[in-house]
Amino acid sequence: SGSYTEDAYKVSEAVSYLSANANNFSTGYCARYVRMALEAGGLSTEGHPSSACDYDTWLLNNGFEIITGNITPQAGDIVVFEAIEGHKHGHIAMYNGQQWISDFV
């Protein structure tokens, strides 16, 4: 029972926001940029995590689903990378229909 509904969340607005605000280089704020894109699309991000690597569970709890296998990404798809040595917060990005974007292209 998350906050995601097809009517309230507009993928096109989320993708447009992220594409318009991404930098040419990493700022280290991938989670913040993706969260702001989700909000621009109309999704409530109340209770969102701070670290990118924790968004996998949060997204599932808010109506998103895991897609596995060899798929072609669709605009609005989100990828979450777990924390690794040297990147304790992991990484998150959203596909804009052409490329993966977070705080940078």
Coordinates of N, CA, C and O in Angstrom, one line a residue:
S1 N 0.8 -1.2 0.0 CA 0.0 0.0 0.0 C 0.9 1.2 0.0 O 0.9 2.0 0.9
G2 N 1.6 1.4 -1.0 CA 2.5 2.6 -1.2 C 1.8 3.8 -1.7 O 0.6 3.8 -1.9
S3 N 2.5 4.8 -2.0 CA 1.9 6.1 -2.5 C 1.9 6.2 -4.0 O 1.5 7.2 -4.5
Y4 N 2.4 5.2 -4.7 CA 2.4 5.2 -6.1 C 1.1 4.8 -6.7 O 0.5 3.8 -6.4
T5 N 0.5 5.7 -7.6 CA -0.6 5.3 -8.4 C -0.4 5.8 -9.8 O 0.3 6.8 -10.0
E6 N -0.9 5.1 -10.8 CA -0.7 5.5 -12.2 C -1.3 6.9 -12.4 O -0.7 7.6 -13.2
D7 N -2.3 7.3 -11.8 CA -3.0 8.6 -12.0 C -2.1 9.7 -11.4 O -2.1 10.8 -12.0
A8 N -1.5 9.5 -10.3 CA -0.8 10.6 -9.6 C 0.6 10.7 -10.1 O 1.1 11.9 -10.1
Y9 N 1.3 9.7 -10.5 CA 2.7 9.7 -10.9 C 2.8 9.8 -12.4 O 2.3 9.0 -13.1
K10 N 3.5 10.9 -12.9 CA 3.7 11.1 -14.3 C 5.1 10.9 -14.7 O 6.0 11.7 -14.4
V11 N 5.4 9.7 -15.3 CA 6.8 9.4 -15.6 C 7.4 10.5 -16.5 O 8.5 10.8 -16.3
S12 N 6.6 11.0 -17.5 CA 7.2 12.0 -18.4 C 7.7 13.2 -17.7 O 8.7 13.8 -18.0
E13 N 7.0 13.6 -16.6 CA 7.4 14.8 -15.9 C 8.6 14.5 -15.0 O 9.5 15.4 -14.9
A14 N 8.7 13.3 -14.5 CA 9.9 12.9 -13.7 C 11.1 12.9 -14.6 O 12.2 13.4 -14.2
V15 N 11.0 12.3 -15.7 CA 12.1 12.1 -16.7 C 12.5 13.5 -17.2 O 13.7 13.8 -17.3
S16 N 11.5 14.4 -17.5 CA 11.9 15.7 -18.0 C 12.6 16.5 -16.9 O 13.6 17.2 -17.3
Y17 N 12.2 16.4 -15.7 CA 12.9 17.1 -14.6 C 14.3 16.7 -14.5 O 15.2 17.5 -14.4
L18 N 14.5 15.4 -14.4 CA 15.8 14.8 -14.3 C 16.7 15.2 -15.4 O 17.9 15.6 -15.2
S19 N 16.2 15.1 -16.6 CA 17.0 15.4 -17.8 C 17.4 16.9 -17.8 O 18.5 17.2 -18.2
A20 N 16.5 17.7 -17.4 CA 16.8 19.2 -17.4 C 17.7 19.6 -16.3 O 18.4 20.7 -16.4
N21 N 17.8 18.8 -15.2 CA 18.6 19.3 -14.1 C 19.9 18.5 -13.9 O 20.7 18.9 -13.0
A22 N 20.2 17.5 -14.7 CA 21.4 16.7 -14.6 C 22.6 17.5 -15.0 O 22.6 18.4 -15.8
N23 N 23.7 17.3 -14.3 CA 25.0 17.9 -14.6 C 25.8 17.1 -15.6 O 25.5 16.0 -15.9
N24 N 26.9 17.6 -16.0 CA 27.8 16.9 -16.9 C 28.8 16.0 -16.1 O 29.6 15.3 -16.7
F25 N 28.8 16.1 -14.8 CA 29.7 15.4 -14.0 C 29.0 15.0 -12.7 O 28.0 15.7 -12.3
S26 N 29.5 14.0 -12.0 CA 28.9 13.6 -10.7 C 29.0 14.7 -9.6 O 30.1 15.2 -9.5
T27 N 28.0 14.9 -8.9 CA 28.0 15.8 -7.8 C 28.0 15.0 -6.5 O 28.1 15.6 -5.4
G28 N 27.8 13.7 -6.6 CA 27.7 12.8 -5.4 C 26.3 12.8 -4.8 O 26.1 12.3 -3.7
Y29 N 25.3 13.4 -5.5 CA 23.9 13.5 -5.0 C 22.9 12.8 -5.9 O 21.8 13.3 -6.1
C30 N 23.3 11.6 -6.3 CA 22.4 10.8 -7.2 C 21.0 10.6 -6.6 O 20.0 10.8 -7.3
A31 N 21.0 10.2 -5.3 CA 19.7 9.9 -4.7 C 18.8 11.1 -4.6 O 17.6 11.1 -4.8
R32 N 19.4 12.3 -4.3 CA 18.7 13.5 -4.2 C 18.0 13.9 -5.5 O 16.9 14.2 -5.6
Y33 N 18.8 13.8 -6.6 CA 18.3 14.1 -7.9 C 17.2 13.2 -8.4 O 16.2 13.6 -8.9
V34 N 17.3 11.9 -8.2 CA 16.3 11.0 -8.5 C 15.0 11.2 -7.7 O 13.9 11.2 -8.2
R35 N 15.2 11.5 -6.4 CA 14.1 11.8 -5.5 C 13.4 13.0 -6.0 O 12.1 13.0 -6.0
M36 N 14.1 14.0 -6.3 CA 13.5 15.3 -6.8 C 12.7 15.0 -8.1 O 11.7 15.6 -8.4
A37 N 13.2 14.1 -9.0 CA 12.5 13.8 -10.2 C 11.2 13.0 -9.9 O 10.2 13.3 -10.5
L38 N 11.3 12.1 -8.9 CA 10.1 11.4 -8.5 C 9.0 12.4 -8.0 O 7.8 12.3 -8.3
E39 N 9.5 13.4 -7.2 CA 8.6 14.4 -6.7 C 8.0 15.2 -7.8 O 6.8 15.6 -7.8
A40 N 8.8 15.6 -8.8 CA 8.4 16.4 -10.0 C 7.3 15.6 -10.8 O 6.4 16.2 -11.4
G41 N 7.4 14.3 -10.7 CA 6.4 13.4 -11.4 C 5.1 13.2 -10.6 O 4.2 12.6 -11.0
G42 N 5.1 13.8 -9.3 CA 3.9 13.7 -8.5 C 3.9 12.6 -7.4 O 2.9 12.4 -6.8
L43 N 5.1 12.0 -7.2 CA 5.1 10.9 -6.2 C 5.5 11.5 -4.9 O 6.5 12.3 -4.8
S44 N 4.8 11.1 -3.8 CA 5.3 11.5 -2.5 C 6.5 10.7 -2.1 O 6.5 9.5 -2.3
T45 N 7.5 11.4 -1.7 CA 8.7 10.7 -1.3 C 8.9 10.7 0.3 O 10.0 10.6 0.8
E46 N 7.8 10.9 1.0 CA 7.9 10.9 2.4 C 8.5 9.6 2.9 O 8.2 8.5 2.4
G47 N 9.4 9.7 3.9 CA 10.1 8.6 4.4 C 11.2 8.0 3.5 O 11.7 6.9 3.8
H48 N 11.6 8.8 2.5 CA 12.7 8.4 1.6 C 14.0 8.1 2.3 O 14.3 8.8 3.3
P49 N 14.8 7.2 1.9 CA 16.1 7.0 2.5 C 17.1 8.1 2.0 O 16.9 8.8 1.1
S50 N 18.2 8.1 2.7 CA 19.3 9.1 2.4 C 20.2 8.5 1.3 O 20.7 9.2 0.4
S51 N 20.6 7.2 1.5 CA 21.5 6.6 0.6 C 20.9 5.9 -0.6 O 19.8 5.3 -0.4
A52 N 21.5 6.1 -1.7 CA 21.0 5.5 -3.0 C 20.7 4.0 -2.8 O 19.7 3.5 -3.3
C53 N 21.6 3.3 -2.1 CA 21.5 1.8 -2.1 C 20.3 1.4 -1.3 O 19.9 0.2 -1.4
D54 N 19.7 2.3 -0.5 CA 18.5 1.9 0.3 C 17.2 2.2 -0.5 O 16.1 1.9 0.0
Y55 N 17.3 2.7 -1.7 CA 16.0 3.0 -2.4 C 15.4 1.7 -3.0 O 14.2 1.8 -3.3
D56 N 16.1 0.6 -3.1 CA 15.5 -0.6 -3.6 C 14.3 -1.0 -2.8 O 13.2 -1.1 -3.3
T57 N 14.4 -1.0 -1.5 CA 13.3 -1.4 -0.6 C 12.3 -0.3 -0.6 O 11.1 -0.6 -0.6
W58 N 12.7 0.9 -0.5 CA 11.7 2.0 -0.5 C 10.9 2.1 -1.7 O 9.6 2.3 -1.6
L59 N 11.5 1.9 -2.9 CA 10.7 1.9 -4.1 C 9.7 0.8 -4.1 O 8.5 0.9 -4.5
L60 N 10.1 -0.4 -3.7 CA 9.2 -1.6 -3.6 C 8.0 -1.3 -2.7 O 6.8 -1.6 -3.0
N61 N 8.3 -0.6 -1.6 CA 7.2 -0.3 -0.7 C 6.3 0.9 -1.2 O 5.3 1.2 -0.5
N62 N 6.7 1.5 -2.3 CA 5.9 2.6 -2.8 C 5.4 2.3 -4.2 O 5.1 3.2 -5.0
G63 N 5.1 1.0 -4.5 CA 4.4 0.6 -5.7 C 5.3 0.2 -6.9 O 4.7 -0.2 -7.9
F64 N 6.6 0.4 -6.8 CA 7.4 0.0 -7.9 C 7.7 -1.5 -7.8 O 7.4 -2.1 -6.8
E65 N 8.1 -2.1 -8.9 CA 8.4 -3.6 -8.9 C 9.8 -3.9 -9.5 O 10.3 -3.1 -10.3
I66 N 10.3 -5.0 -9.1 CA 11.6 -5.4 -9.6 C 11.4 -6.1 -11.0 O 10.5 -7.0 -11.1
I67 N 12.2 -5.7 -11.9 CA 12.2 -6.4 -13.3 C 13.5 -7.0 -13.4 O 14.6 -6.4 -13.3
T68 N 13.5 -8.3 -13.8 CA 14.7 -9.0 -14.0 C 14.8 -9.6 -15.4 O 13.8 -9.6 -16.1
G69 N 16.0 -10.0 -15.7 CA 16.2 -10.6 -17.0 C 16.8 -9.6 -18.0 O 17.1 -8.5 -17.7
N70 N 16.9 -10.0 -19.2 CA 17.4 -9.2 -20.3 C 16.3 -8.3 -20.9 O 15.5 -8.8 -21.7
I71 N 16.1 -7.1 -20.4 CA 15.0 -6.3 -20.8 C 15.6 -5.0 -21.5 O 16.7 -4.6 -21.3
T72 N 14.7 -4.4 -22.2 CA 15.0 -3.1 -22.8 C 14.5 -2.0 -21.8 O 13.2 -2.0 -21.5
P73 N 15.3 -1.2 -21.2 CA 14.8 -0.2 -20.3 C 13.8 0.7 -20.9 O 13.9 1.1 -22.1
Q74 N 12.8 1.1 -20.1 CA 11.8 2.1 -20.5 C 11.9 3.4 -19.7 O 12.5 3.4 -18.6
A75 N 11.5 4.5 -20.3 CA 11.6 5.8 -19.6 C 10.9 5.6 -18.2 O 9.8 5.1 -18.1
G76 N 11.6 6.1 -17.2 CA 11.2 6.0 -15.9 C 11.7 4.9 -15.1 O 11.5 4.8 -13.8
D77 N 12.3 3.9 -15.7 CA 12.9 2.8 -15.0 C 14.0 3.3 -14.1 O 14.7 4.2 -14.5
I78 N 14.1 2.7 -13.0 CA 15.2 3.1 -12.0 C 16.0 1.9 -11.7 O 15.6 0.8 -11.5
V79 N 17.3 2.1 -11.6 CA 18.3 1.1 -11.3 C 19.0 1.5 -10.0 O 19.3 2.7 -9.8
V80 N 19.1 0.6 -9.1 CA 19.7 0.8 -7.8 C 20.9 -0.1 -7.6 O 20.8 -1.3 -7.8
F81 N 22.1 0.5 -7.3 CA 23.3 -0.3 -7.1 C 23.6 -0.3 -5.6 O 23.5 0.7 -5.0
E82 N 23.9 -1.5 -5.1 CA 24.3 -1.6 -3.7 C 25.6 -0.9 -3.3 O 26.4 -0.6 -4.2
A83 N 25.8 -0.7 -2.1 CA 27.1 -0.1 -1.6 C 28.2 -1.1 -1.9 O 28.1 -2.3 -1.8
I84 N 29.4 -0.5 -2.3 CA 30.6 -1.3 -2.5 C 31.7 -0.5 -1.8 O 31.6 0.7 -1.5
E85 N 32.9 -1.1 -1.7 CA 34.0 -0.4 -1.1 C 34.3 0.9 -2.0 O 34.4 0.8 -3.2
G86 N 34.4 2.0 -1.3 CA 34.7 3.2 -2.0 C 33.4 4.0 -2.4 O 33.5 5.1 -2.7
H87 N 32.3 3.3 -2.3 CA 31.0 3.9 -2.6 C 30.0 3.4 -1.6 O 29.1 2.6 -1.9
K88 N 30.1 3.9 -0.4 CA 29.3 3.4 0.7 C 27.8 3.7 0.6 O 27.0 3.0 1.3
H89 N 27.4 4.6 -0.3 CA 26.0 4.9 -0.5 C 25.4 4.3 -1.7 O 24.2 4.4 -2.0
G90 N 26.2 3.5 -2.5 CA 25.7 2.9 -3.7 C 25.4 4.0 -4.8 O 26.0 5.0 -4.8
H91 N 24.5 3.6 -5.7 CA 24.2 4.6 -6.8 C 22.8 4.3 -7.2 O 22.3 3.2 -7.1
I92 N 22.1 5.3 -7.7 CA 20.8 5.2 -8.3 C 20.7 6.1 -9.5 O 21.3 7.1 -9.6
A93 N 19.9 5.6 -10.5 CA 19.8 6.4 -11.8 C 18.4 6.0 -12.4 O 17.8 5.0 -12.1
M94 N 17.9 6.9 -13.2 CA 16.6 6.7 -13.9 C 16.9 6.8 -15.4 O 17.7 7.6 -15.9
Y95 N 16.2 5.9 -16.1 CA 16.3 5.9 -17.6 C 15.4 7.0 -18.2 O 14.2 7.0 -17.8
N96 N 15.9 7.8 -19.0 CA 15.0 8.9 -19.6 C 14.5 8.6 -21.0 O 13.9 9.4 -21.6
G97 N 14.7 7.3 -21.4 CA 14.2 6.9 -22.7 C 15.3 6.8 -23.7 O 15.2 6.2 -24.7
Q98 N 16.5 7.4 -23.3 CA 17.7 7.4 -24.2 C 18.9 7.0 -23.4 O 19.8 6.4 -24.0
Q99 N 19.0 7.4 -22.1 CA 20.2 7.1 -21.3 C 19.8 7.1 -19.9 O 18.8 7.6 -19.5
W100 N 20.8 6.6 -19.1 CA 20.6 6.6 -17.6 C 21.1 7.9 -17.1 O 22.2 8.4 -17.4
I101 N 20.3 8.5 -16.2 CA 20.7 9.8 -15.6 C 20.4 9.8 -14.1 O 19.5 9.2 -13.6
S102 N 21.3 10.5 -13.4 CA 21.0 10.7 -12.0 C 21.3 12.2 -11.7 O 20.7 13.1 -12.3
D103 N 22.4 12.5 -10.9 CA 22.8 13.9 -10.8 C 23.6 14.3 -12.0 O 24.0 15.5 -12.1
F104 N 24.0 13.4 -12.8 CA 24.8 13.6 -14.0 C 24.4 12.7 -15.1 O 23.7 11.7 -14.9
V105 N 24.7 13.2 -16.3 CA 24.5 12.4 -17.5 C 25.6 11.4 -17.8 O 26.8 11.9 -17.7

